[in-house]
Coordinates of C-alpha atoms in Angstrom, one line a residue:
X1 CA 9.8 20.5 -20.5
X2 CA 7.3 18.7 -18.3
X3 CA 4.9 19.8 -15.5
X4 CA 5.6 18.5 -12.0
X5 CA 4.2 19.0 -8.5
X6 CA 7.3 19.9 -6.5
X7 CA 7.8 20.0 -2.7
X8 CA 10.4 22.5 -1.4
X9 CA 11.7 22.9 2.1
X10 CA 11.3 26.3 3.7
X11 CA 12.5 27.6 7.1
X12 CA 9.1 27.3 8.6
X13 CA 8.0 24.1 6.8
X14 CA 7.5 23.2 3.1
X15 CA 5.7 24.5 0.1
X16 CA 4.0 22.5 -2.7
X17 CA 3.6 24.0 -6.2
X18 CA 3.3 23.1 -9.8
X19 CA 6.4 23.9 -11.9
X20 CA 7.6 23.4 -15.4
X21 CA 11.0 21.6 -15.4
X22 CA 13.4 20.3 -18.0
X23 CA 13.6 16.7 -19.2
X24 CA 16.9 15.1 -18.2
X25 CA 18.7 12.8 -20.5
X26 CA 18.4 9.1 -19.7
X27 CA 21.3 7.1 -18.3
X28 CA 22.0 3.6 -19.5
X29 CA 19.5 1.2 -18.0
X30 CA 16.8 3.8 -17.6
X31 CA 13.4 4.3 -19.2
X32 CA 11.2 7.4 -19.4
X33 CA 7.6 6.7 -18.4
X34 CA 4.7 8.9 -19.4
X35 CA 2.6 8.7 -16.2
X36 CA -1.0 7.6 -16.8
X37 CA -2.1 7.1 -13.2
X38 CA -0.7 7.8 -9.7
X39 CA -2.4 7.8 -6.3
X40 CA -2.4 9.3 -2.9
X41 CA -1.0 7.1 -0.2
X42 CA -0.6 7.7 3.6
X43 CA 3.1 8.3 3.0
X44 CA 2.3 10.8 0.3
X45 CA 0.1 12.8 2.7
X46 CA 2.9 12.7 5.3
X47 CA 5.4 13.9 2.7
X48 CA 3.8 17.4 2.5
X49 CA 4.3 17.8 6.2
X50 CA 8.0 18.6 6.7
X51 CA 7.9 17.6 10.3
X52 CA 7.2 14.0 9.4
X53 CA 10.7 13.7 7.8
X54 CA 9.4 11.3 5.2
X55 CA 11.1 13.2 2.4
X56 CA 14.9 12.8 2.8
X57 CA 16.0 15.5 0.3
X58 CA 14.6 18.6 -1.3
X59 CA 13.3 19.7 -3.7
X60 CA 11.2 16.5 -4.3
X61 CA 8.5 15.3 -6.5
X62 CA 6.2 13.2 -4.3
X63 CA 4.2 10.2 -5.4
X64 CA 5.4 6.8 -4.2
X65 CA 3.7 4.7 -6.9
X66 CA 2.6 5.3 -10.5
X67 CA 1.7 3.5 -13.7
X68 CA 2.3 4.5 -17.3
X69 CA 3.7 3.8 -20.8
X70 CA 7.4 3.7 -21.8
X71 CA 8.1 6.6 -24.2
X72 CA 11.9 6.4 -24.3
X73 CA 14.2 3.6 -23.4
X74 CA 17.9 3.0 -22.8
X75 CA 17.2 -0.3 -21.1
X76 CA 17.4 -3.6 -23.0
X77 CA 14.5 -5.2 -21.2
X78 CA 11.9 -2.4 -22.1
X79 CA 10.7 -0.9 -25.3
X80 CA 8.6 2.1 -26.2
X81 CA 4.9 1.3 -25.7
X82 CA 5.4 -1.1 -22.8
X83 CA 2.9 -0.7 -20.0
X84 CA 4.7 -0.6 -16.6
X85 CA 4.1 -0.1 -12.9
X86 CA 6.3 1.3 -10.1
X87 CA 5.9 1.0 -6.4
X88 CA 8.5 1.5 -3.6
X89 CA 12.3 1.8 -4.1
X90 CA 12.2 5.3 -2.6
X91 CA 10.3 7.1 -5.4
X92 CA 8.6 10.2 -4.0
X93 CA 10.9 10.3 -1.0
X94 CA 14.5 9.8 -2.2
X95 CA 14.0 10.0 -6.0
X96 CA 11.5 12.1 -8.0
X97 CA 8.1 10.3 -7.9
X98 CA 4.9 10.0 -9.8
X99 CA 3.5 13.5 -9.4
X100 CA 4.8 14.7 -12.8
X101 CA 4.0 14.1 -16.4
X102 CA 6.9 11.8 -17.0
X103 CA 9.5 10.0 -14.8
X104 CA 12.9 8.5 -15.4
X105 CA 13.1 5.0 -13.8
X106 CA 15.8 2.4 -13.5
X107 CA 14.7 -0.8 -15.3
X108 CA 15.3 -2.9 -12.2
X109 CA 12.6 -0.9 -10.4
X110 CA 9.9 -1.6 -13.0
X111 CA 7.5 -4.4 -13.4
X112 CA 5.7 -5.0 -16.7
X113 CA 1.9 -4.6 -16.1
X114 CA 0.2 -8.0 -16.3
X115 CA -1.9 -8.2 -19.5
X116 CA -5.0 -8.9 -17.5
X117 CA -4.6 -5.6 -15.5
X118 CA -5.3 -2.0 -16.6
X119 CA -3.1 0.9 -15.8
X120 CA -5.9 2.3 -13.7
X121 CA -6.3 -1.0 -11.7
X122 CA -2.6 -1.0 -11.1
X123 CA -3.0 2.3 -9.3
X124 CA -6.2 1.3 -7.5
X125 CA -4.0 -1.4 -5.9
X126 CA -0.9 0.7 -5.7
X127 CA 1.4 0.3 -2.6
X128 CA -1.5 -0.4 -0.3
X129 CA -2.8 -3.3 -2.4
X130 CA 0.7 -4.7 -2.9
X131 CA 1.4 -4.6 0.8
X132 CA -1.9 -6.3 1.6
X133 CA -1.1 -9.0 -1.0
X134 CA 2.3 -9.6 0.4
X135 CA 0.7 -10.3 3.7
X136 CA -1.8 -12.7 2.2
X137 CA 0.9 -14.4 0.3
X138 CA 2.9 -14.9 3.6
X139 CA -0.3 -16.4 5.2
X140 CA -0.8 -18.9 2.4
X141 CA 2.8 -20.1 2.8
X142 CA 2.1 -20.9 6.4
X143 CA -1.6 -21.8 6.5
X144 CA -2.1 -23.2 3.0
X145 CA -5.5 -22.8 1.5
X146 CA -7.2 -19.9 3.3
X147 CA -10.8 -20.9 2.6
X148 CA -12.7 -21.0 5.9
X149 CA -9.7 -19.7 7.9
X150 CA -10.5 -17.1 10.6
X151 CA -8.4 -14.0 9.8
X152 CA -8.3 -10.8 11.8
X153 CA -7.5 -7.5 9.9
X154 CA -6.6 -4.4 11.8
X155 CA -6.6 -0.9 10.4
X156 CA -10.3 -0.5 9.7
X157 CA -11.0 1.3 6.4
X158 CA -7.4 2.1 5.7
X159 CA -5.8 1.2 2.3
X160 CA -3.9 -1.9 3.3
X161 CA -6.7 -3.2 5.5
X162 CA -9.3 -2.6 2.8
X163 CA -7.4 -4.5 0.2
X164 CA -6.6 -7.2 2.7
X165 CA -10.3 -7.7 3.3
X166 CA -11.0 -7.8 -0.4
X167 CA -8.3 -10.4 -1.2
X168 CA -9.0 -12.6 1.8
X169 CA -12.7 -12.6 1.1
X170 CA -12.0 -13.6 -2.5
X171 CA -10.0 -16.5 -1.2
X172 CA -12.8 -17.7 1.0
X173 CA -11.5 -16.6 4.5
X174 CA -13.8 -15.6 7.3
X175 CA -12.6 -12.0 7.9
X176 CA -13.0 -10.0 11.0
X177 CA -12.0 -6.3 10.9
X178 CA -10.9 -4.2 13.8
X179 CA -11.8 -0.5 13.4
X180 CA -11.7 2.6 15.6
X181 CA -15.3 3.4 15.0
X182 CA -18.3 1.6 13.4
X183 CA -18.8 4.6 11.0
X184 CA -17.5 2.6 8.0
X185 CA -19.0 -0.8 9.0
X186 CA -21.1 -1.0 5.9
X187 CA -18.2 -0.2 3.7
X188 CA -16.1 -2.9 5.2
X189 CA -18.9 -5.4 4.9
X190 CA -19.2 -4.5 1.2
X191 CA -15.6 -5.6 0.8
X192 CA -16.3 -8.9 2.4
X193 CA -15.9 -8.5 6.1
X194 CA -17.7 -11.2 8.0
X195 CA -17.5 -9.3 11.3
X196 CA -16.5 -5.8 12.3
X197 CA -15.0 -5.3 15.8
X198 CA -14.1 -2.2 17.8
X199 CA -10.3 -1.8 17.9
X200 CA -10.5 -0.7 21.6
X201 CA -11.3 -4.3 22.5
X202 CA -7.8 -5.3 21.3
X203 CA -6.3 -2.9 23.9
X204 CA -7.7 -4.9 26.8
X205 CA -4.9 -6.7 28.6
X206 CA -4.7 -10.5 27.9
X207 CA -3.0 -13.3 29.7
X208 CA 0.3 -14.5 28.3
X209 CA -1.7 -17.1 26.4
X210 CA -5.4 -16.4 25.8
X211 CA -8.2 -18.3 24.0
X212 CA -7.2 -19.2 20.5
X213 CA -9.2 -17.2 18.0
X214 CA -7.3 -16.4 14.8
X215 CA -5.6 -18.6 12.2
X216 CA -3.9 -15.5 10.8
X217 CA -3.7 -11.8 11.4
X218 CA -3.1 -9.0 8.9
X219 CA -1.9 -6.2 11.2
X220 CA -1.4 -2.7 9.9
X221 CA -1.4 -0.8 13.2
X222 CA 1.3 -2.2 15.5
X223 CA 1.5 -0.9 19.0
X224 CA 0.0 -2.3 22.2
X225 CA -2.7 -4.2 20.4
X226 CA -0.2 -6.3 18.5
X227 CA 1.1 -7.8 21.7
X228 CA -2.4 -8.7 22.8
X229 CA -3.3 -10.2 19.4
X230 CA -0.3 -12.5 19.6
X231 CA -1.8 -14.2 22.7
X232 CA -4.9 -15.2 20.7
X233 CA -3.4 -16.7 17.6
X234 CA -4.1 -20.4 17.1
X235 CA -1.4 -23.1 17.1
X236 CA 0.7 -22.8 14.0
X237 CA -0.9 -19.5 13.0
X238 CA 0.8 -16.4 11.6
X239 CA 0.7 -12.6 12.2
X240 CA 1.8 -10.4 9.3
X241 CA 2.6 -6.8 10.5
X242 CA 3.1 -3.9 8.1
X243 CA 2.3 -0.6 9.9
X244 CA 2.7 1.4 13.1
X245 CA -0.3 3.7 13.2
X246 CA -0.9 2.7 16.8
X247 CA 2.7 2.8 17.9
X248 CA 6.1 1.3 17.3
X249 CA 6.4 -0.8 20.5
X250 CA 4.5 -3.8 21.9
X251 CA 4.9 -6.2 24.8
X252 CA 4.9 -9.9 24.4
X253 CA 6.2 -13.1 25.9
X254 CA 7.9 -16.1 24.2
X255 CA 4.9 -18.3 24.9
X256 CA 2.9 -17.8 21.7
X257 CA 6.1 -18.7 19.8
X258 CA 7.4 -21.7 21.8
X259 CA 4.1 -23.1 23.0
X260 CA 1.9 -22.5 19.9
X261 CA 4.6 -22.2 17.3
X262 CA 3.2 -19.1 15.7
X263 CA 5.0 -16.9 13.1
X264 CA 5.4 -13.2 13.4
X265 CA 6.2 -12.0 9.8
X266 CA 7.3 -8.4 9.0
X267 CA 6.0 -7.1 5.7
X268 CA 8.0 -4.5 3.8
X269 CA 6.8 -3.3 0.3
X270 CA 9.7 -0.9 -0.5
X271 CA 12.6 -3.2 -1.4
X272 CA 10.8 -6.4 -2.4
X273 CA 12.6 -8.7 -4.9
X274 CA 11.6 -8.1 -8.5
X275 CA 10.5 -11.6 -9.2
X276 CA 8.2 -11.5 -6.1
X277 CA 6.7 -8.2 -7.3
X278 CA 5.8 -9.7 -10.6
X279 CA 4.3 -12.8 -9.0
X280 CA 2.2 -10.8 -6.6
X281 CA 0.8 -8.4 -9.3
X282 CA 0.0 -11.4 -11.5
X283 CA -2.1 -12.8 -8.7
X284 CA -3.8 -9.5 -8.2
X285 CA -4.6 -9.4 -11.9
X286 CA -6.0 -12.9 -12.0
X287 CA -6.9 -15.3 -9.2
X288 CA -7.0 -12.7 -6.5
X289 CA -8.8 -10.0 -8.5
X290 CA -12.2 -9.0 -7.1
X291 CA -15.1 -7.5 -9.0
X292 CA -15.5 -5.2 -6.0
X293 CA -12.0 -3.6 -6.5
X294 CA -13.6 -0.3 -7.5
X295 CA -15.2 0.0 -4.1
X296 CA -11.8 0.8 -2.6
X297 CA -11.7 4.1 -4.6
X298 CA -13.0 7.3 -3.0
X299 CA -12.4 9.5 -6.0
X300 CA -10.6 9.9 -9.3
X301 CA -9.2 13.3 -9.8
X302 CA -7.1 15.2 -12.4
X303 CA -3.4 16.2 -12.0
X304 CA -4.7 19.8 -11.6
X305 CA -6.7 18.8 -8.6
X306 CA -3.9 16.9 -6.9
X307 CA -2.3 19.8 -5.0
X308 CA -5.5 20.8 -3.4
X309 CA -6.4 17.2 -2.4
X310 CA -3.0 16.8 -0.7
X311 CA -3.3 20.0 1.2
X312 CA -7.0 19.8 2.0
X313 CA -8.1 16.1 1.9
X314 CA -11.7 15.5 0.8
X315 CA -14.0 13.6 3.1
X316 CA -14.8 9.9 2.6
X317 CA -13.2 6.6 2.7
X318 CA -11.0 4.9 0.0
X319 CA -8.1 5.6 -2.2
X320 CA -7.7 8.8 -4.3
X321 CA -6.5 7.9 -7.8
X322 CA -5.0 10.6 -10.1
X323 CA -5.8 10.2 -13.8
X324 CA -3.1 12.2 -15.6
X325 CA -5.1 12.2 -18.8
X326 CA -8.0 14.3 -17.5

């Protein structure tokens, strides 16, 4: 038996409760992970709202990312005692996720935790840190060395944007952050923001080509602002977009692309190639690691506190990490 936090669909919504459930036998190519840490992502909070339709089948154990130790293996590439990490691949929405004491995982969905990274740090990064890192990696492929480059980050104090600021600052970029309010200006500056701007300024209509401002953009919001941002990207620059908090539609012309040669790069963290995952987390563990990583954490809670935090979020900014050992 194991303990799990299970989401069930009801006629008038959904219900979330702890339950004891049976351990299932492993299939060939699977391992069983004793979960050490998991976290609360934006998608996890959406999952407890049935109207969001994030969860595709019920009952479901939420938790889209988790880290832990292999305790049983029917996979040739992993042995008992290996420290591993899981993000994406539909865990927590299509397959039982990290909000349980142990999880059966296909070996192709695992990455081995870099030796320089702790299980806790793996979940401080989680899906948000991985998504931000994918964006930064795409920027480097287009812009080369990011030192001194002017980079705009949208999303304020959100998870992806916070990690984006942290990584970009580590790489020497001059980071401007667009936020809905200046309430968290000090927090963003502590992560390395050079400048904090009000997001509303990005909603002001631009000409088809405006003054060139940004070498690169890490966009987490989408919507109308994205169309305006495209007009301000420098020749040969890049915009990496990974979210839709401000909407799913934007308006643009072909001019930024055919007259300035900019790149618009979509960032997906769910189905990323296994080799790329390993490379990105290796960078996060070494050359991209910041001593200020802990500043992106709002709180560390126990598994027993997880249900209440999901249903009644605590105040503050930063990621909630769940320590399954407390």
